[in-house]
């Protein structure tokens, strides 16, 4: 049995990961530590709440005593660290929380693992079987020009407070491997999409607005490029790295599916027109597209070279972009109550602040 601490398991990727792992790996006990920020929703996991291999703890990764207690109580031998402030736009208007959670929270988890696993660690777990897997982002590598792709050896060049805080956490993880021999793994993944993504991110925001006949805000010229990956493919990649990755290594994960933002927005409009019919005024949903003021420091293009994880560990994405997008739109259509529950008063306040004067 593996005793796994998942942080941020009530967020978008974390909740998909918890569900996927409990379904396919009955020998994993999962403790999910989540602070339940605006992005964390225990309702994302109601279907697994009663699973005897699952425990939820509401708490902050910055709380050292709490993290140490969980390590001891649950004999934790594996950490999969998702918890983070994850939205670039929020990092521009309020960076402090990003430094606190993404840097100090990661530091705190590393310290707890070091204390538990190394130097006659308190849990008695063997360093050979323990793993600390840190889930990070391609944004740490900066912005690409027209060609090329990020490799594991690409120098770090973060350009937003979000990516700078993630880069900083990656460096800490790497330092704990080199300095203390902590058995770490780092994954740097491209943009995810799929069920349970909070509607502040491009795809769910556009689906939600398009369903309501509201303007679809496209930053700048709409030609920034992201490399999209279906979230369950990301979860499977993380499990592959956990099970087969070489300790101390970094693995890039990507969908090999580069799209301009405007292509994504057009595609969502077309799928919705087909599935729910045109707008009340007879117009198609592309008529809602509104170009707005660009994001400050907006990275132009991301693309991942996933050769290492493919050739060393045998992972490739399974879901192609068109199928994944159709599945995603269908999920949001089938889960309107979920959207309503996460877009309450505080979401409307956020929306007004971010988009009011754009
Ligand atoms: P998310 O914002 O949807 O979820 C983050 C979760 O972390 C939430 O449940 C939140 O409540 C929790 N959390 C935040 N601060 C916490 C704290 N101090 N203590 C405990 N829990 C806390 O994020 P996501 O999109 O699911 O991303 C998960 C991880 O994957 C992040 O580390 C992110 O950097 C990384 N990542 C995301 C993407 C993407 O496209 N979404 C791509 C690559 C990497
Ligand atoms: O690349 C991985 C990263 O992907 C993760 O590390 C981040 O946690 C995740 O949020 C995501 O970051 P992005 O900034 O790329 O995602 P976002 O959905 O915010 O934006 C995607 C693109 O769409 C980006 O070029 C900005 C643009 N955009 C976004 C929003 C919210 C718009 O044009 N309009 C919008 O309203």
Tab-separated table of C-alpha atoms in Angstrom, residues 14-354:
chain	number	residue	atom	x	y	z
A	14	UNK	CA	-6.041	17.523	-8.141
A	15	UNK	CA	-9.673	16.371	-8.088
A	16	UNK	CA	-9.317	14.652	-11.461
A	17	UNK	CA	-6.147	13.009	-10.152
A	18	UNK	CA	-7.747	11.771	-6.912
A	19	UNK	CA	-10.723	10.291	-8.779
A	20	UNK	CA	-8.543	8.642	-11.435
A	21	UNK	CA	-6.100	7.182	-8.906
A	22	UNK	CA	-8.749	5.779	-6.567
A	23	UNK	CA	-10.444	4.153	-9.538
A	24	UNK	CA	-7.371	2.487	-11.045
A	25	UNK	CA	-4.987	2.028	-8.090
A	26	UNK	CA	-6.721	0.357	-5.139
A	27	UNK	CA	-3.367	0.026	-3.366
A	28	UNK	CA	-3.047	3.820	-2.970
A	29	UNK	CA	-4.353	5.380	0.241
A	30	UNK	CA	-4.928	9.086	-0.392
A	31	UNK	CA	-4.969	11.913	2.119
A	32	UNK	CA	-6.060	15.118	0.447
A	33	UNK	CA	-4.884	18.308	2.181
A	34	UNK	CA	-6.632	21.346	0.764
A	35	UNK	CA	-7.237	24.825	2.155
A	36	UNK	CA	-10.407	25.234	0.080
A	37	UNK	CA	-9.582	28.600	-1.413
A	38	UNK	CA	-12.003	30.006	-3.987
A	39	UNK	CA	-10.530	27.405	-6.419
A	40	UNK	CA	-10.999	24.398	-4.154
A	41	UNK	CA	-14.374	22.750	-3.996
A	42	UNK	CA	-15.023	19.612	-1.913
A	43	UNK	CA	-18.067	19.091	-4.156
A	44	UNK	CA	-15.574	18.095	-6.892
A	45	UNK	CA	-15.061	14.833	-5.005
A	46	UNK	CA	-18.426	13.925	-3.455
A	47	UNK	CA	-18.400	10.653	-5.430
A	48	UNK	CA	-15.256	9.400	-3.632
A	49	UNK	CA	-15.944	10.733	-0.129
A	50	UNK	CA	-17.011	7.325	1.175
A	51	UNK	CA	-14.070	5.412	-0.305
A	52	UNK	CA	-12.195	3.854	2.634
A	53	UNK	CA	-8.872	4.640	0.908
A	54	UNK	CA	-9.657	8.371	0.948
A	55	UNK	CA	-9.424	11.027	3.669
A	56	UNK	CA	-9.924	14.769	3.300
A	57	UNK	CA	-8.192	17.252	5.602
A	58	UNK	CA	-9.085	20.933	5.343
A	59	UNK	CA	-5.921	22.911	5.978
A	60	UNK	CA	-3.095	25.063	4.712
A	61	UNK	CA	0.183	23.646	3.379
A	62	UNK	CA	1.888	26.588	5.087
A	63	UNK	CA	0.805	25.207	8.489
A	64	UNK	CA	3.948	23.254	9.493
A	65	UNK	CA	2.443	21.554	12.559
A	66	UNK	CA	-0.517	20.271	10.591
A	67	UNK	CA	1.643	18.917	7.759
A	68	UNK	CA	3.970	17.167	10.239
A	69	UNK	CA	0.979	15.650	12.010
A	70	UNK	CA	-0.385	14.223	8.743
A	71	UNK	CA	3.015	12.729	7.871
A	72	UNK	CA	3.133	10.983	11.240
A	73	UNK	CA	-0.514	9.905	11.498
A	74	UNK	CA	-0.694	8.533	7.985
A	75	UNK	CA	2.885	7.253	7.601
A	76	UNK	CA	3.135	9.261	4.411
A	77	UNK	CA	5.653	7.860	1.917
A	78	UNK	CA	4.563	9.753	-1.197
A	79	UNK	CA	3.718	13.405	-1.776
A	80	UNK	CA	2.054	14.661	-4.931
A	81	UNK	CA	2.043	18.396	-4.612
A	82	UNK	CA	-0.632	20.215	-6.625
A	83	UNK	CA	-1.665	22.946	-4.176
A	84	UNK	CA	-0.932	26.380	-5.551
A	85	UNK	CA	-2.365	29.712	-6.440
A	86	UNK	CA	-2.646	28.981	-10.140
A	87	UNK	CA	-4.168	31.902	-12.051
A	88	UNK	CA	-1.789	34.299	-13.824
A	89	UNK	CA	-4.276	37.214	-13.859
A	90	UNK	CA	-4.758	36.994	-10.092
A	91	UNK	CA	-0.982	36.927	-9.606
A	92	UNK	CA	-0.772	40.272	-11.403
A	93	UNK	CA	-3.331	41.981	-9.163
A	94	UNK	CA	-2.347	40.193	-5.907
A	95	UNK	CA	1.040	38.445	-5.897
A	96	UNK	CA	1.445	38.054	-2.094
A	97	UNK	CA	-0.683	34.918	-1.809
A	98	UNK	CA	1.355	33.319	-4.615
A	99	UNK	CA	4.601	33.814	-2.725
A	100	UNK	CA	3.056	32.474	0.453
A	101	UNK	CA	1.411	29.320	-0.901
A	102	UNK	CA	3.605	28.466	-3.868
A	103	UNK	CA	6.985	29.166	-2.287
A	104	UNK	CA	6.513	28.941	1.490
A	105	UNK	CA	3.994	26.100	1.196
A	106	UNK	CA	6.366	24.046	-0.958
A	107	UNK	CA	9.249	24.759	1.411
A	108	UNK	CA	7.148	23.576	4.339
A	109	UNK	CA	6.221	20.300	2.608
A	110	UNK	CA	9.860	19.675	1.695
A	111	UNK	CA	10.900	20.203	5.293
A	112	UNK	CA	8.234	17.809	6.537
A	113	UNK	CA	9.359	15.158	4.025
A	114	UNK	CA	13.003	15.679	4.930
A	115	UNK	CA	12.263	15.263	8.598
A	116	UNK	CA	10.072	12.203	8.037
A	117	UNK	CA	12.127	10.354	5.464
A	118	UNK	CA	15.786	11.256	5.939
A	119	UNK	CA	18.269	10.829	8.756
A	120	UNK	CA	16.394	8.049	10.574
A	121	UNK	CA	13.157	9.641	9.495
A	122	UNK	CA	10.329	9.656	11.971
A	123	UNK	CA	7.913	7.599	9.881
A	124	UNK	CA	10.399	4.786	9.405
A	125	UNK	CA	9.740	5.004	5.678
A	126	UNK	CA	12.627	4.022	3.446
A	127	UNK	CA	14.114	6.735	1.302
A	128	UNK	CA	14.267	4.222	-1.578
A	129	UNK	CA	10.513	3.874	-1.792
A	130	UNK	CA	9.476	7.431	-0.848
A	131	UNK	CA	8.780	10.030	-3.517
A	132	UNK	CA	8.109	13.776	-3.493
A	133	UNK	CA	6.516	14.667	-6.819
A	134	UNK	CA	6.168	18.382	-7.450
A	135	UNK	CA	3.610	19.367	-10.083
A	136	UNK	CA	4.805	22.413	-11.972
A	137	UNK	CA	4.211	24.326	-15.156
A	138	UNK	CA	5.777	25.079	-18.532
A	139	UNK	CA	5.420	28.791	-17.727
A	140	UNK	CA	8.698	28.666	-15.760
A	141	UNK	CA	10.533	28.554	-19.111
A	142	UNK	CA	9.179	31.935	-20.263
A	143	UNK	CA	7.854	32.749	-23.716
A	144	UNK	CA	8.749	31.224	-27.103
A	145	UNK	CA	9.028	32.861	-30.510
A	146	UNK	CA	7.426	31.410	-33.639
A	147	UNK	CA	9.385	28.138	-33.475
A	148	UNK	CA	10.960	25.725	-30.980
A	149	UNK	CA	9.665	24.004	-27.848
A	150	UNK	CA	10.589	23.885	-24.162
A	151	UNK	CA	12.935	21.063	-23.190
A	152	UNK	CA	13.928	20.037	-19.668
A	153	UNK	CA	17.231	21.818	-20.260
A	154	UNK	CA	15.663	25.119	-21.336
A	155	UNK	CA	16.841	27.867	-18.933
A	156	UNK	CA	14.206	29.221	-16.569
A	157	UNK	CA	12.837	32.652	-17.503
A	158	UNK	CA	9.572	33.197	-15.585
A	159	UNK	CA	7.786	36.430	-16.395
A	160	UNK	CA	4.678	36.669	-14.203
A	161	UNK	CA	4.460	36.582	-10.396
A	162	UNK	CA	2.716	33.199	-10.806
A	163	UNK	CA	5.447	31.634	-12.934
A	164	UNK	CA	8.181	33.224	-10.811
A	165	UNK	CA	6.664	31.654	-7.690
A	166	UNK	CA	6.420	28.257	-9.420
A	167	UNK	CA	10.013	28.575	-10.668
A	168	UNK	CA	11.130	29.360	-7.157
A	169	UNK	CA	9.348	26.269	-5.815
A	170	UNK	CA	10.944	24.110	-8.531
A	171	UNK	CA	14.383	25.368	-7.488
A	172	UNK	CA	13.673	24.523	-3.850
A	173	UNK	CA	12.615	20.987	-4.798
A	174	UNK	CA	15.735	20.546	-6.892
A	175	UNK	CA	17.894	21.889	-4.049
A	176	UNK	CA	16.423	19.334	-1.621
A	177	UNK	CA	17.410	16.559	-4.003
A	178	UNK	CA	20.959	17.804	-4.525
A	179	UNK	CA	21.620	18.901	-0.952
A	180	UNK	CA	19.803	16.334	1.156
A	181	UNK	CA	19.151	13.485	-1.272
A	182	UNK	CA	15.378	13.858	-0.898
A	183	UNK	CA	13.817	11.551	-3.546
A	184	UNK	CA	12.169	14.220	-5.679
A	185	UNK	CA	10.567	14.349	-9.109
A	186	UNK	CA	9.405	17.484	-10.960
A	187	UNK	CA	6.881	17.653	-13.791
A	188	UNK	CA	6.433	20.751	-15.951
A	189	UNK	CA	3.173	20.563	-17.851
A	190	UNK	CA	1.443	22.664	-20.481
A	191	UNK	CA	-2.146	24.021	-20.309
A	192	UNK	CA	-4.747	21.528	-19.094
A	193	UNK	CA	-8.444	21.498	-19.942
A	194	UNK	CA	-11.351	19.266	-18.960
A	195	UNK	CA	-13.992	18.759	-16.225
A	196	UNK	CA	-13.958	20.776	-12.974
A	197	UNK	CA	-11.763	23.648	-14.210
A	198	UNK	CA	-12.693	26.867	-12.448
A	199	UNK	CA	-14.298	29.372	-14.844
A	200	UNK	CA	-11.601	32.017	-14.449
A	201	UNK	CA	-9.437	30.114	-16.980
A	202	UNK	CA	-9.958	30.625	-20.710
A	203	UNK	CA	-11.888	27.478	-21.696
A	204	UNK	CA	-14.471	27.237	-18.886
A	205	UNK	CA	-14.863	31.028	-18.810
A	206	UNK	CA	-15.697	31.101	-22.503
A	207	UNK	CA	-18.073	28.126	-22.217
A	208	UNK	CA	-19.873	29.763	-19.289
A	209	UNK	CA	-20.155	33.177	-20.961
A	210	UNK	CA	-21.164	31.718	-24.321
A	211	UNK	CA	-23.970	29.740	-22.664
A	212	UNK	CA	-25.251	32.931	-21.076
A	213	UNK	CA	-24.914	35.012	-24.248
A	214	UNK	CA	-22.271	37.217	-22.588
A	215	UNK	CA	-19.221	38.830	-24.263
A	216	UNK	CA	-16.267	36.464	-24.811
A	217	UNK	CA	-13.150	38.408	-23.749
A	218	UNK	CA	-10.107	37.668	-25.935
A	219	UNK	CA	-6.889	39.292	-24.743
A	220	UNK	CA	-4.803	41.313	-27.231
A	221	UNK	CA	-4.935	39.971	-30.787
A	222	UNK	CA	-6.036	36.463	-29.733
A	223	UNK	CA	-2.971	34.929	-31.362
A	224	UNK	CA	-1.099	33.825	-28.240
A	225	UNK	CA	-0.428	30.107	-28.429
A	226	UNK	CA	-0.834	27.448	-25.735
A	227	UNK	CA	-0.155	23.685	-25.959
A	228	UNK	CA	-3.331	21.984	-24.675
A	229	UNK	CA	-3.547	18.681	-22.813
A	230	UNK	CA	-6.663	16.840	-21.592
A	231	UNK	CA	-6.496	16.731	-17.793
A	232	UNK	CA	-6.786	12.928	-17.447
A	233	UNK	CA	-3.772	12.535	-19.744
A	234	UNK	CA	-1.867	14.806	-17.342
A	235	UNK	CA	-2.969	12.652	-14.382
A	236	UNK	CA	-1.773	9.515	-16.137
A	237	UNK	CA	1.562	11.202	-16.943
A	238	UNK	CA	2.046	12.105	-13.262
A	239	UNK	CA	1.394	8.490	-12.224
A	240	UNK	CA	3.854	7.300	-14.865
A	241	UNK	CA	6.550	9.646	-13.566
A	242	UNK	CA	5.805	8.597	-9.999
A	243	UNK	CA	6.094	4.903	-10.818
A	244	UNK	CA	8.918	4.929	-13.356
A	245	UNK	CA	10.700	8.300	-13.202
A	246	UNK	CA	14.325	8.582	-12.143
A	247	UNK	CA	14.665	10.477	-8.874
A	248	UNK	CA	16.069	13.979	-9.109
A	249	UNK	CA	14.811	14.293	-12.682
A	250	UNK	CA	12.422	16.706	-14.363
A	251	UNK	CA	9.904	15.559	-16.975
A	252	UNK	CA	8.090	17.892	-19.367
A	253	UNK	CA	4.476	16.936	-20.144
A	254	UNK	CA	2.563	18.339	-23.112
A	255	UNK	CA	-0.287	17.657	-25.482
A	256	UNK	CA	1.521	18.326	-28.760
A	257	UNK	CA	-1.535	20.406	-29.525
A	258	UNK	CA	-0.658	24.036	-30.075
A	259	UNK	CA	-3.591	26.384	-30.657
A	260	UNK	CA	-4.046	30.133	-30.865
A	261	UNK	CA	-6.535	31.409	-28.282
A	262	UNK	CA	-8.898	32.624	-30.983
A	263	UNK	CA	-9.059	29.115	-32.493
A	264	UNK	CA	-10.168	27.764	-29.115
A	265	UNK	CA	-12.825	30.426	-28.663
A	266	UNK	CA	-14.177	29.848	-32.193
A	267	UNK	CA	-14.291	26.088	-31.611
A	268	UNK	CA	-16.244	26.450	-28.342
A	269	UNK	CA	-18.730	28.784	-30.060
A	270	UNK	CA	-19.270	26.310	-32.900
A	271	UNK	CA	-19.714	23.290	-30.612
A	272	UNK	CA	-22.252	25.180	-28.495
A	273	UNK	CA	-24.169	26.486	-31.541
A	274	UNK	CA	-24.455	22.903	-32.729
A	275	UNK	CA	-25.415	21.458	-29.344
A	276	UNK	CA	-27.786	24.080	-27.926
A	277	UNK	CA	-28.770	26.139	-30.974
A	278	UNK	CA	-28.059	29.755	-31.931
A	279	UNK	CA	-28.448	32.741	-29.592
A	280	UNK	CA	-31.914	34.149	-28.882
A	281	UNK	CA	-31.368	36.900	-31.502
A	282	UNK	CA	-30.546	34.270	-34.163
A	283	UNK	CA	-26.811	35.127	-34.216
A	284	UNK	CA	-24.075	32.543	-33.844
A	285	UNK	CA	-21.878	32.637	-30.728
A	286	UNK	CA	-18.793	33.912	-32.545
A	287	UNK	CA	-20.674	37.235	-32.611
A	288	UNK	CA	-19.997	37.476	-28.856
A	289	UNK	CA	-16.197	37.595	-29.292
A	290	UNK	CA	-14.817	40.852	-27.889
A	291	UNK	CA	-11.134	41.790	-28.089
A	292	UNK	CA	-10.086	43.371	-24.787
A	293	UNK	CA	-6.973	44.942	-23.255
A	294	UNK	CA	-4.082	42.474	-23.183
A	295	UNK	CA	-2.753	40.766	-20.051
A	296	UNK	CA	0.342	42.570	-18.669
A	297	UNK	CA	3.513	40.729	-19.724
A	298	UNK	CA	1.418	38.220	-21.691
A	299	UNK	CA	3.628	35.289	-22.784
A	300	UNK	CA	3.259	34.821	-26.527
A	301	UNK	CA	3.727	31.136	-27.077
A	302	UNK	CA	4.266	27.930	-25.080
A	303	UNK	CA	5.057	24.521	-26.554
A	304	UNK	CA	6.390	21.407	-24.879
A	305	UNK	CA	8.915	18.953	-26.230
A	306	UNK	CA	7.766	15.748	-24.489
A	307	UNK	CA	10.439	13.494	-26.009
A	308	UNK	CA	11.938	12.569	-22.633
A	309	UNK	CA	8.784	11.248	-20.966
A	310	UNK	CA	7.790	9.471	-24.187
A	311	UNK	CA	11.100	7.734	-24.854
A	312	UNK	CA	12.178	7.076	-21.236
A	313	UNK	CA	8.843	6.271	-19.616
A	314	UNK	CA	6.569	5.407	-22.543
A	315	UNK	CA	3.877	8.042	-21.858
A	316	UNK	CA	1.943	9.728	-24.679
A	317	UNK	CA	-1.367	11.618	-24.546
A	318	UNK	CA	-4.418	9.526	-25.453
A	319	UNK	CA	-7.119	12.149	-26.005
A	320	UNK	CA	-6.924	14.247	-29.159
A	321	UNK	CA	-7.822	17.915	-28.902
A	322	UNK	CA	-11.107	17.877	-30.834
A	323	UNK	CA	-12.514	14.902	-28.888
A	324	UNK	CA	-11.280	16.351	-25.604
A	325	UNK	CA	-12.932	19.700	-26.311
A	326	UNK	CA	-16.255	18.088	-27.227
A	327	UNK	CA	-16.131	15.987	-24.033
A	328	UNK	CA	-15.298	19.099	-22.028
A	329	UNK	CA	-18.122	21.210	-23.449
A	330	UNK	CA	-20.542	18.311	-22.886
A	331	UNK	CA	-19.375	18.005	-19.266
A	332	UNK	CA	-20.104	21.687	-18.624
A	333	UNK	CA	-23.508	21.350	-20.299
A	334	UNK	CA	-24.290	18.413	-18.006
A	335	UNK	CA	-23.022	20.202	-14.890
A	336	UNK	CA	-24.740	23.591	-14.956
A	337	UNK	CA	-25.436	23.303	-11.224
A	338	UNK	CA	-21.678	22.954	-10.606
A	339	UNK	CA	-20.991	26.120	-12.616
A	340	UNK	CA	-23.730	27.956	-10.712
A	341	UNK	CA	-22.298	26.807	-7.382
A	342	UNK	CA	-18.781	28.070	-8.119
A	343	UNK	CA	-19.813	31.354	-9.743
A	344	UNK	CA	-21.365	32.882	-6.648
A	345	UNK	CA	-21.070	36.445	-5.360
A	346	UNK	CA	-17.292	36.378	-4.975
A	347	UNK	CA	-16.882	35.188	-8.584
A	348	UNK	CA	-19.042	38.055	-9.801
A	349	UNK	CA	-16.901	40.470	-7.770
A	350	UNK	CA	-13.741	38.959	-9.320
A	351	UNK	CA	-15.233	39.209	-12.806
A	352	UNK	CA	-16.174	42.849	-12.353
A	353	UNK	CA	-12.672	43.684	-11.074
A	354	UNK	CA	-10.863	41.846	-13.900
